[in-house]
Amino acid sequence: MKDKKFGMAYKILIALVLGIIVGAFIHNNEYYKDLLLESFLQPAGKIFILLIKMIVIPIVISTLIVGIAGVGDAKKFGRIGIKTIIYFEIVTTIAIFVGLGIANLFHPGSGIDISALHSVDISAYEKTTAEVGSGEHGLVTTILSLIPANVFDAMAKGNILAIIFFSVLFGLGLSALPEENKKPLLEVFKSTSAVMFKVTNMVMRYAPIGVFSLIATSVATFGFASVIPLFKLVITVYLSIAFFAIVVLGAIAKSCNINIFKLIVILKDELILAYSTASSETVLPRIMEKMEHYGAAKSITGFVIPTGYSFNLDGSTLYQSIAAIFIAQLYHIDLSVGQQIILVLTLMITSKGVAGVPGASFVVLLATLGSVGIPLEGLAFIAGIDRILDMARTALNVVGNALAALVIAKWENDFDSGRALAYEAQVFNRGARSAG
């Protein structure tokens, strides 16, 4: 009983606070920075990220194949795919416009003295941008990357879109086999999926150590001094993300008879973990499992949520539009309506074209700012606080993708309301017992 009261969410919160304290101490003590950062904290944090990467791909493959082969309707999955992509494009475009509107309303970049800001080297992001390509080339690259020349190479590189493409085809091929030929292999994938979710639970036991190490490393590297001059930007981004989650996603949820606040409570452990690590991958298996328990069909959660990791990054696109206007205001550049429309159109393309690469939001901005004449050097001023902003936008990405699975399931009449109510009762009764 004691273990239930002291659940994973509380352990991660404690790890987060301790990580901030230890990181702040190390930041002001060079001796401990050299001693602890490279020899303990960085490796401990990297171990957690590697463990998550290890389990994500087997879960995506097995879950998707089981879902598709279990239904075996190619037309249905074509319909789900079209609805999913349209939904993602509409919601992320709304996120861009919301970001632009809020940035123009609150002017987070006005009145800041550039000379008071500390710049950070962004050459690594520039290299990534050059490799991926920008604008129209980024979109073409994404389309081509859907088809893996070598599926094992795609697995090794973690190319989720290519893995999804292969898994869908494999699932459809498996479903077309006679029952006696299909059943043995289908059982293998069912067992693989069940085993990988058990492995996920094992990996999550390490989560508090991973969170502690990652946040301590970040604070030790940048400290808090870099936040003070850009406090207005941080507040603007956080309030914008809260507004988008409650108002925009809340309205979408309500239209499908889903309560956004209940969804957030159900995802509280995953939101704290995603926020702490600034990585959506850390919670991919768990939100797929939870949304299935919450009524969405396995075939839909297995397709919609992994695909959303490349196409439905609500928090990232919202942040990118705010950051672009912020840098323009920093340099006293007054963007016309036409230039802001160009910015929206460019973000709609580039945010998909470089999805899934390291530092994707930064790479998107580097690929976008030049289209409207905003100096790329301005990104160096916000690089130091990018981790703080990344934590919030990652949490919104998680809520957006979880909701997307429920919405698509509702549209497809593939949502089990009875299972959803039973899961709600289980979650909230457990929460009430813990509080008591």
Short mmCIF file of C-alpha atoms in Angstrom, two decimals:
data_model
loop_
_atom_site.label_atom_id
_atom_site.label_comp_id
_atom_site.label_asym_id
_atom_site.label_seq_id
_atom_site.Cartn_x
_atom_site.Cartn_y
_atom_site.Cartn_z
CA MET A 1 0.00 0.00 0.00
CA LYS A 2 2.85 2.31 0.80
CA ASP A 3 4.31 1.78 -2.69
CA LYS A 4 1.01 2.71 -4.33
CA LYS A 5 0.81 5.95 -2.39
CA PHE A 6 4.36 6.80 -3.32
CA GLY A 7 3.82 6.27 -7.06
CA MET A 8 5.98 6.89 -10.08
CA ALA A 9 4.73 10.46 -10.59
CA TYR A 10 5.89 11.47 -7.10
CA LYS A 11 9.24 9.72 -7.51
CA ILE A 12 9.86 11.57 -10.78
CA LEU A 13 8.83 14.91 -9.24
CA ILE A 14 11.25 14.37 -6.35
CA ALA A 15 13.99 13.39 -8.84
CA LEU A 16 13.23 16.56 -10.83
CA VAL A 17 13.56 18.83 -7.78
CA LEU A 18 16.73 17.09 -6.57
CA GLY A 19 18.18 17.29 -10.07
CA ILE A 20 17.61 21.06 -10.18
CA ILE A 21 19.23 21.50 -6.74
CA VAL A 22 22.25 19.33 -7.56
CA GLY A 23 22.61 20.91 -11.02
CA ALA A 24 22.57 24.43 -9.56
CA PHE A 25 25.23 23.42 -7.02
CA ILE A 26 27.46 21.85 -9.68
CA HIS A 27 27.05 24.86 -12.00
CA ASN A 28 28.73 27.08 -9.41
CA ASN A 29 31.48 24.59 -8.54
CA GLU A 30 33.87 23.79 -11.37
CA TYR A 31 35.55 20.97 -9.43
CA TYR A 32 32.30 19.04 -9.01
CA LYS A 33 31.25 19.86 -12.56
CA ASP A 34 34.33 18.10 -13.93
CA LEU A 35 34.03 15.28 -11.41
CA LEU A 36 30.30 14.46 -11.63
CA LEU A 37 28.99 15.75 -14.96
CA GLU A 38 30.93 13.64 -17.44
CA SER A 39 31.64 10.65 -15.22
CA PHE A 40 28.16 10.13 -13.71
CA LEU A 41 25.30 12.46 -14.64
CA GLN A 42 25.64 12.50 -18.43
CA PRO A 43 26.09 8.69 -18.74
CA ALA A 44 23.23 8.00 -16.30
CA GLY A 45 20.88 10.24 -18.30
CA LYS A 46 22.00 8.75 -21.60
CA ILE A 47 21.37 5.22 -20.29
CA PHE A 48 17.69 6.11 -19.74
CA ILE A 49 17.27 7.59 -23.22
CA LEU A 50 18.97 4.53 -24.77
CA LEU A 51 16.72 2.17 -22.81
CA ILE A 52 13.67 3.98 -24.16
CA LYS A 53 14.96 3.91 -27.74
CA MET A 54 15.60 0.19 -27.28
CA ILE A 55 11.93 -0.62 -26.55
CA VAL A 56 10.10 1.85 -28.82
CA ILE A 57 10.68 0.19 -32.20
CA PRO A 58 9.73 -3.40 -31.19
CA ILE A 59 6.54 -2.05 -29.59
CA VAL A 60 5.57 0.03 -32.65
CA ILE A 61 6.19 -2.88 -35.05
CA SER A 62 4.43 -5.59 -33.03
CA THR A 63 1.47 -3.44 -31.98
CA LEU A 64 0.83 -2.12 -35.48
CA ILE A 65 1.11 -5.52 -37.17
CA VAL A 66 -1.21 -7.14 -34.61
CA GLY A 67 -3.76 -4.33 -34.98
CA ILE A 68 -3.82 -4.39 -38.78
CA ALA A 69 -3.67 -8.16 -39.22
CA GLY A 70 -6.40 -8.56 -36.61
CA VAL A 71 -8.78 -6.36 -38.63
CA GLY A 72 -7.48 -7.03 -42.10
CA ASP A 73 -9.38 -4.26 -43.90
CA ALA A 74 -7.13 -2.33 -46.29
CA LYS A 75 -9.85 0.21 -47.12
CA LYS A 76 -10.41 0.94 -43.45
CA PHE A 77 -6.75 1.63 -42.85
CA GLY A 78 -6.56 3.83 -45.92
CA ARG A 79 -9.48 5.82 -44.51
CA ILE A 80 -7.84 6.02 -41.06
CA GLY A 81 -4.58 7.20 -42.64
CA ILE A 82 -6.25 10.00 -44.62
CA LYS A 83 -8.30 11.17 -41.61
CA THR A 84 -5.21 11.09 -39.39
CA ILE A 85 -3.02 13.18 -41.72
CA ILE A 86 -5.82 15.73 -42.33
CA TYR A 87 -6.44 16.01 -38.57
CA PHE A 88 -2.73 16.47 -37.86
CA GLU A 89 -2.35 19.18 -40.51
CA ILE A 90 -5.38 21.14 -39.29
CA VAL A 91 -4.38 21.04 -35.60
CA THR A 92 -0.71 21.93 -36.19
CA THR A 93 -1.75 24.81 -38.48
CA ILE A 94 -4.03 26.11 -35.72
CA ALA A 95 -1.01 25.86 -33.37
CA ILE A 96 1.06 28.03 -35.73
CA PHE A 97 -1.66 30.71 -35.92
CA VAL A 98 -2.18 30.65 -32.14
CA GLY A 99 1.57 31.12 -31.64
CA LEU A 100 1.71 34.03 -34.07
CA GLY A 101 -1.33 35.68 -32.49
CA ILE A 102 0.03 35.42 -28.95
CA ALA A 103 3.52 36.63 -29.97
CA ASN A 104 2.02 39.65 -31.75
CA LEU A 105 -0.22 40.37 -28.77
CA PHE A 106 2.33 40.13 -25.95
CA HIS A 107 5.56 41.12 -27.79
CA PRO A 108 7.94 38.89 -25.77
CA GLY A 109 10.96 40.19 -27.71
CA SER A 110 10.30 43.89 -27.28
CA GLY A 111 12.41 45.95 -24.89
CA ILE A 112 15.20 43.36 -24.53
CA ASP A 113 18.80 44.52 -24.81
CA ILE A 114 20.59 42.04 -27.07
CA SER A 115 23.94 42.91 -25.49
CA ALA A 116 22.64 41.59 -22.15
CA LEU A 117 21.93 38.15 -23.60
CA HIS A 118 24.35 35.24 -23.60
CA SER A 119 24.67 33.45 -26.92
CA VAL A 120 25.27 29.71 -27.33
CA ASP A 121 27.03 27.90 -30.17
CA ILE A 122 24.39 26.58 -32.62
CA SER A 123 26.77 25.16 -35.23
CA ALA A 124 25.56 21.60 -34.52
CA TYR A 125 21.99 22.63 -35.40
CA GLU A 126 23.21 24.38 -38.55
CA LYS A 127 24.98 21.19 -39.63
CA THR A 128 21.80 19.15 -39.06
CA THR A 129 19.79 21.68 -41.07
CA ALA A 130 22.21 21.42 -43.98
CA GLU A 131 22.02 17.61 -43.90
CA VAL A 132 18.22 17.42 -43.71
CA GLY A 133 17.45 20.22 -46.13
CA SER A 134 14.92 22.99 -45.74
CA GLY A 135 11.65 24.17 -47.23
CA GLU A 136 10.41 22.13 -50.16
CA HIS A 137 13.39 19.79 -49.99
CA GLY A 138 12.48 18.88 -46.44
CA LEU A 139 8.97 17.79 -47.51
CA VAL A 140 10.31 15.72 -50.40
CA THR A 141 12.85 14.13 -48.06
CA THR A 142 10.06 13.17 -45.67
CA ILE A 143 7.98 11.58 -48.43
CA LEU A 144 10.97 9.61 -49.71
CA SER A 145 11.94 8.54 -46.20
CA LEU A 146 8.56 6.82 -45.83
CA ILE A 147 9.81 3.94 -47.98
CA PRO A 148 12.75 2.06 -46.46
CA ALA A 149 15.26 0.64 -48.92
CA ASN A 150 16.35 -1.63 -46.07
CA VAL A 151 13.91 -2.10 -43.20
CA PHE A 152 16.65 -3.28 -40.84
CA ASP A 153 18.64 -0.13 -41.58
CA ALA A 154 15.48 1.93 -40.83
CA MET A 155 15.15 0.11 -37.50
CA ALA A 156 18.80 0.73 -36.68
CA LYS A 157 18.42 4.45 -37.43
CA GLY A 158 15.10 4.76 -35.60
CA ASN A 159 13.24 6.01 -38.68
CA ILE A 160 9.71 5.72 -37.25
CA LEU A 161 7.86 6.74 -40.43
CA ALA A 162 9.65 4.09 -42.51
CA ILE A 163 9.01 1.49 -39.81
CA ILE A 164 5.30 2.39 -39.75
CA PHE A 165 5.11 2.13 -43.55
CA PHE A 166 6.71 -1.33 -43.52
CA SER A 167 4.60 -2.52 -40.57
CA VAL A 168 1.35 -1.44 -42.27
CA LEU A 169 2.28 -3.35 -45.45
CA PHE A 170 3.42 -6.37 -43.44
CA GLY A 171 0.20 -6.34 -41.41
CA LEU A 172 -1.96 -6.11 -44.54
CA GLY A 173 0.03 -8.92 -46.16
CA LEU A 174 -0.32 -11.07 -43.06
CA SER A 175 -4.07 -10.44 -42.89
CA ALA A 176 -4.45 -11.63 -46.51
CA LEU A 177 -3.06 -15.09 -45.67
CA PRO A 178 -5.36 -18.03 -44.94
CA GLU A 179 -6.19 -18.40 -41.25
CA GLU A 180 -4.02 -21.49 -40.74
CA ASN A 181 -0.97 -19.68 -42.17
CA LYS A 182 -1.67 -16.36 -40.45
CA LYS A 183 -2.36 -17.53 -36.91
CA PRO A 184 1.12 -18.79 -35.83
CA LEU A 185 2.96 -15.60 -36.86
CA LEU A 186 0.17 -13.39 -35.50
CA GLU A 187 0.52 -15.11 -32.11
CA VAL A 188 4.27 -14.41 -32.18
CA PHE A 189 3.66 -10.68 -32.68
CA LYS A 190 0.95 -10.68 -29.98
CA SER A 191 3.40 -12.26 -27.54
CA THR A 192 6.13 -9.83 -28.61
CA SER A 193 3.84 -6.87 -27.96
CA ALA A 194 2.84 -8.19 -24.52
CA VAL A 195 6.47 -8.88 -23.58
CA MET A 196 7.65 -5.41 -24.68
CA PHE A 197 5.03 -3.72 -22.51
CA LYS A 198 6.35 -5.76 -19.56
CA VAL A 199 9.88 -4.65 -20.48
CA THR A 200 8.61 -1.04 -20.54
CA ASN A 201 7.45 -1.41 -16.93
CA MET A 202 10.93 -2.66 -16.01
CA VAL A 203 12.62 0.28 -17.75
CA MET A 204 10.31 2.76 -16.01
CA ARG A 205 11.77 1.73 -12.66
CA TYR A 206 14.94 3.52 -13.78
CA ALA A 207 13.01 6.67 -14.77
CA PRO A 208 13.64 8.67 -11.54
CA ILE A 209 17.41 8.18 -11.90
CA GLY A 210 17.22 9.12 -15.58
CA VAL A 211 15.18 12.25 -14.84
CA PHE A 212 17.51 13.29 -12.02
CA SER A 213 20.56 12.90 -14.26
CA LEU A 214 19.10 14.66 -17.31
CA ILE A 215 17.78 17.70 -15.44
CA ALA A 216 20.91 18.00 -13.29
CA THR A 217 23.07 17.92 -16.44
CA SER A 218 20.98 20.64 -18.08
CA VAL A 219 21.00 22.96 -15.04
CA ALA A 220 24.70 22.33 -14.41
CA THR A 221 25.50 23.26 -18.01
CA PHE A 222 23.43 26.43 -18.38
CA GLY A 223 22.50 27.53 -14.85
CA PHE A 224 19.66 29.95 -14.20
CA ALA A 225 21.37 33.18 -15.26
CA SER A 226 20.47 32.59 -18.92
CA VAL A 227 16.74 32.52 -18.05
CA ILE A 228 16.46 35.96 -16.43
CA PRO A 229 16.74 38.20 -19.54
CA LEU A 230 14.40 35.85 -21.45
CA PHE A 231 11.87 35.35 -18.65
CA LYS A 232 9.14 37.03 -20.70
CA LEU A 233 9.65 34.54 -23.53
CA VAL A 234 9.48 31.58 -21.12
CA ILE A 235 6.25 32.87 -19.55
CA THR A 236 4.73 33.56 -23.00
CA VAL A 237 5.54 30.04 -24.25
CA TYR A 238 4.23 28.36 -21.08
CA LEU A 239 0.99 30.36 -21.05
CA SER A 240 0.50 29.70 -24.76
CA ILE A 241 0.94 25.97 -24.25
CA ALA A 242 -1.54 25.99 -21.35
CA PHE A 243 -4.02 27.97 -23.47
CA PHE A 244 -3.67 25.59 -26.42
CA ALA A 245 -4.07 22.50 -24.24
CA ILE A 246 -7.11 23.75 -22.34
CA VAL A 247 -8.92 25.85 -24.96
CA VAL A 248 -8.00 24.43 -28.40
CA LEU A 249 -7.48 20.77 -27.52
CA GLY A 250 -10.25 21.10 -24.94
CA ALA A 251 -12.69 22.21 -27.64
CA ILE A 252 -11.65 19.35 -29.93
CA ALA A 253 -12.04 16.90 -27.05
CA LYS A 254 -15.45 18.28 -26.08
CA SER A 255 -16.69 17.91 -29.67
CA CYS A 256 -15.97 14.17 -29.28
CA ASN A 257 -17.42 13.94 -25.74
CA ILE A 258 -13.98 13.69 -24.14
CA ASN A 259 -13.00 15.69 -21.08
CA ILE A 260 -9.53 17.18 -21.60
CA PHE A 261 -8.95 17.54 -17.85
CA LYS A 262 -9.69 13.86 -17.27
CA LEU A 263 -7.31 12.98 -20.09
CA ILE A 264 -4.57 15.11 -18.52
CA VAL A 265 -5.09 13.42 -15.14
CA ILE A 266 -4.93 9.98 -16.78
CA LEU A 267 -1.65 10.99 -18.45
CA LYS A 268 -0.16 12.71 -15.38
CA ASP A 269 2.70 10.22 -14.94
CA GLU A 270 3.60 10.41 -18.64
CA LEU A 271 3.36 14.21 -18.69
CA ILE A 272 5.70 14.55 -15.71
CA LEU A 273 8.14 12.10 -17.30
CA ALA A 274 7.99 13.76 -20.74
CA TYR A 275 8.35 17.20 -19.15
CA SER A 276 11.32 16.13 -17.05
CA THR A 277 13.21 14.43 -19.87
CA ALA A 278 12.06 16.75 -22.70
CA SER A 279 11.57 13.59 -24.76
CA SER A 280 8.28 12.27 -26.15
CA GLU A 281 9.87 8.89 -26.86
CA THR A 282 10.13 8.14 -23.15
CA VAL A 283 6.34 7.82 -22.91
CA LEU A 284 5.37 6.47 -26.35
CA PRO A 285 4.73 2.88 -25.18
CA ARG A 286 2.79 3.98 -22.10
CA ILE A 287 0.44 6.41 -23.87
CA MET A 288 -0.29 3.78 -26.53
CA GLU A 289 -1.20 1.35 -23.74
CA LYS A 290 -3.24 3.91 -21.80
CA MET A 291 -5.22 5.12 -24.82
CA GLU A 292 -6.07 1.51 -25.62
CA HIS A 293 -7.31 1.05 -22.04
CA TYR A 294 -9.21 4.34 -22.46
CA GLY A 295 -11.31 2.95 -25.28
CA ALA A 296 -9.35 3.39 -28.54
CA ALA A 297 -8.76 0.30 -30.67
CA LYS A 298 -5.23 -1.16 -30.63
CA SER A 299 -4.98 -0.77 -34.42
CA ILE A 300 -5.69 2.98 -34.13
CA THR A 301 -3.40 3.72 -31.18
CA GLY A 302 -0.62 1.71 -32.86
CA PHE A 303 -0.87 3.82 -36.02
CA VAL A 304 -1.98 7.29 -34.92
CA ILE A 305 0.36 7.86 -31.94
CA PRO A 306 3.68 6.86 -33.58
CA THR A 307 2.73 8.78 -36.76
CA GLY A 308 1.89 11.80 -34.62
CA TYR A 309 5.48 11.87 -33.39
CA SER A 310 6.44 13.18 -36.83
CA PHE A 311 3.28 14.95 -38.00
CA ASN A 312 1.41 16.15 -34.90
CA LEU A 313 3.88 18.09 -32.77
CA ASP A 314 1.45 20.74 -31.47
CA GLY A 315 3.79 22.07 -28.81
CA SER A 316 6.75 22.28 -31.16
CA THR A 317 4.90 24.14 -33.93
CA LEU A 318 3.33 26.52 -31.40
CA TYR A 319 6.77 27.29 -29.97
CA GLN A 320 8.36 27.72 -33.41
CA SER A 321 5.91 30.45 -34.44
CA ILE A 322 6.40 32.30 -31.12
CA ALA A 323 10.19 31.98 -31.34
CA ALA A 324 10.25 33.31 -34.92
CA ILE A 325 8.29 36.44 -33.98
CA PHE A 326 10.33 36.80 -30.78
CA ILE A 327 13.61 36.95 -32.71
CA ALA A 328 12.11 39.41 -35.20
CA GLN A 329 11.07 41.64 -32.28
CA LEU A 330 14.53 41.22 -30.74
CA TYR A 331 16.04 42.78 -33.87
CA HIS A 332 13.21 45.36 -34.18
CA ILE A 333 11.98 43.79 -37.42
CA ASP A 334 8.31 44.53 -38.08
CA LEU A 335 6.96 41.63 -40.12
CA SER A 336 4.09 42.48 -42.46
CA VAL A 337 0.95 40.34 -42.72
CA GLY A 338 2.28 38.94 -45.99
CA GLN A 339 5.58 37.95 -44.40
CA GLN A 340 3.78 36.26 -41.52
CA ILE A 341 1.64 34.30 -44.00
CA ILE A 342 4.86 33.18 -45.72
CA LEU A 343 6.18 32.20 -42.28
CA VAL A 344 3.06 30.09 -41.63
CA LEU A 345 3.29 28.34 -44.99
CA THR A 346 7.00 27.67 -44.53
CA LEU A 347 6.48 26.30 -41.00
CA MET A 348 3.70 24.01 -42.28
CA ILE A 349 6.25 22.41 -44.60
CA THR A 350 9.47 22.50 -42.60
CA SER A 351 7.87 21.26 -39.37
CA LYS A 352 7.07 18.00 -41.21
CA GLY A 353 10.26 17.95 -43.27
CA VAL A 354 12.68 17.69 -40.35
CA ALA A 355 10.49 15.87 -37.84
CA GLY A 356 12.33 13.27 -35.79
CA VAL A 357 15.84 14.74 -36.08
CA PRO A 358 17.78 15.82 -32.96
CA GLY A 359 16.82 19.35 -31.88
CA ALA A 360 13.99 19.34 -34.43
CA SER A 361 12.41 22.62 -33.27
CA PHE A 362 15.72 24.45 -33.61
CA VAL A 363 16.36 22.89 -37.01
CA VAL A 364 12.88 23.96 -38.18
CA LEU A 365 13.56 27.55 -37.09
CA LEU A 366 16.93 27.60 -38.85
CA ALA A 367 15.23 26.35 -42.00
CA THR A 368 12.43 28.93 -41.68
CA LEU A 369 13.70 32.28 -40.42
CA GLY A 370 15.62 33.13 -43.58
CA SER A 371 12.42 32.96 -45.66
CA VAL A 372 11.21 36.24 -44.10
CA GLY A 373 14.58 37.92 -43.51
CA ILE A 374 14.97 37.21 -39.77
CA PRO A 375 18.65 36.86 -38.73
CA LEU A 376 19.51 33.25 -37.89
CA GLU A 377 22.02 34.48 -35.29
CA GLY A 378 19.08 35.35 -33.05
CA LEU A 379 18.61 31.67 -32.28
CA ALA A 380 21.92 31.67 -30.41
CA PHE A 381 20.33 33.90 -27.76
CA ILE A 382 17.56 31.42 -26.91
CA ALA A 383 19.62 28.22 -27.24
CA GLY A 384 20.59 28.41 -23.58
CA ILE A 385 16.96 28.20 -22.42
CA ASP A 386 15.79 25.82 -25.13
CA ARG A 387 15.73 22.93 -22.65
CA ILE A 388 13.24 24.78 -20.41
CA LEU A 389 11.02 25.54 -23.39
CA ASP A 390 11.47 22.03 -24.79
CA MET A 391 10.11 20.49 -21.59
CA ALA A 392 6.80 22.33 -21.91
CA ARG A 393 6.32 21.80 -25.64
CA THR A 394 7.08 18.07 -25.22
CA ALA A 395 4.30 17.76 -22.63
CA LEU A 396 1.85 19.39 -25.06
CA ASN A 397 2.99 17.03 -27.84
CA VAL A 398 2.08 14.10 -25.58
CA VAL A 399 -1.43 15.42 -24.84
CA GLY A 400 -2.00 16.23 -28.52
CA ASN A 401 -1.05 12.76 -29.71
CA ALA A 402 -3.01 10.96 -27.01
CA LEU A 403 -6.11 13.01 -27.86
CA ALA A 404 -5.59 12.37 -31.60
CA ALA A 405 -5.86 8.60 -31.05
CA LEU A 406 -9.15 9.04 -29.18
CA VAL A 407 -10.57 11.46 -31.77
CA ILE A 408 -9.74 9.18 -34.72
CA ALA A 409 -11.16 6.19 -32.82
CA LYS A 410 -14.40 8.14 -32.24
CA TRP A 411 -14.60 9.15 -35.91
CA GLU A 412 -14.15 5.51 -36.94
CA ASN A 413 -16.74 4.27 -34.42
CA ASP A 414 -13.92 2.17 -33.02
CA PHE A 415 -14.11 3.53 -29.48
CA ASP A 416 -15.28 1.40 -26.57
CA SER A 417 -17.17 3.78 -24.24
CA GLY A 418 -17.73 1.08 -21.64
CA ARG A 419 -14.01 0.35 -21.42
CA ALA A 420 -13.30 4.09 -21.20
CA LEU A 421 -15.71 4.58 -18.27
CA ALA A 422 -14.30 1.54 -16.46
CA TYR A 423 -10.74 2.86 -16.92
CA GLU A 424 -11.76 6.33 -15.70
CA ALA A 425 -13.29 4.79 -12.59
CA GLN A 426 -10.15 2.74 -11.98
CA VAL A 427 -7.81 5.74 -12.38
CA PHE A 428 -9.84 8.20 -10.30
CA ASN A 429 -10.68 5.70 -7.56
CA ARG A 430 -7.00 4.86 -7.25
CA GLY A 431 -6.21 8.57 -7.10
CA ALA A 432 -8.81 9.10 -4.37
CA ARG A 433 -7.38 6.22 -2.30
CA SER A 434 -3.83 7.65 -2.69
CA ALA A 435 -5.02 11.11 -1.62
CA GLY A 436 -6.76 9.60 1.37
#
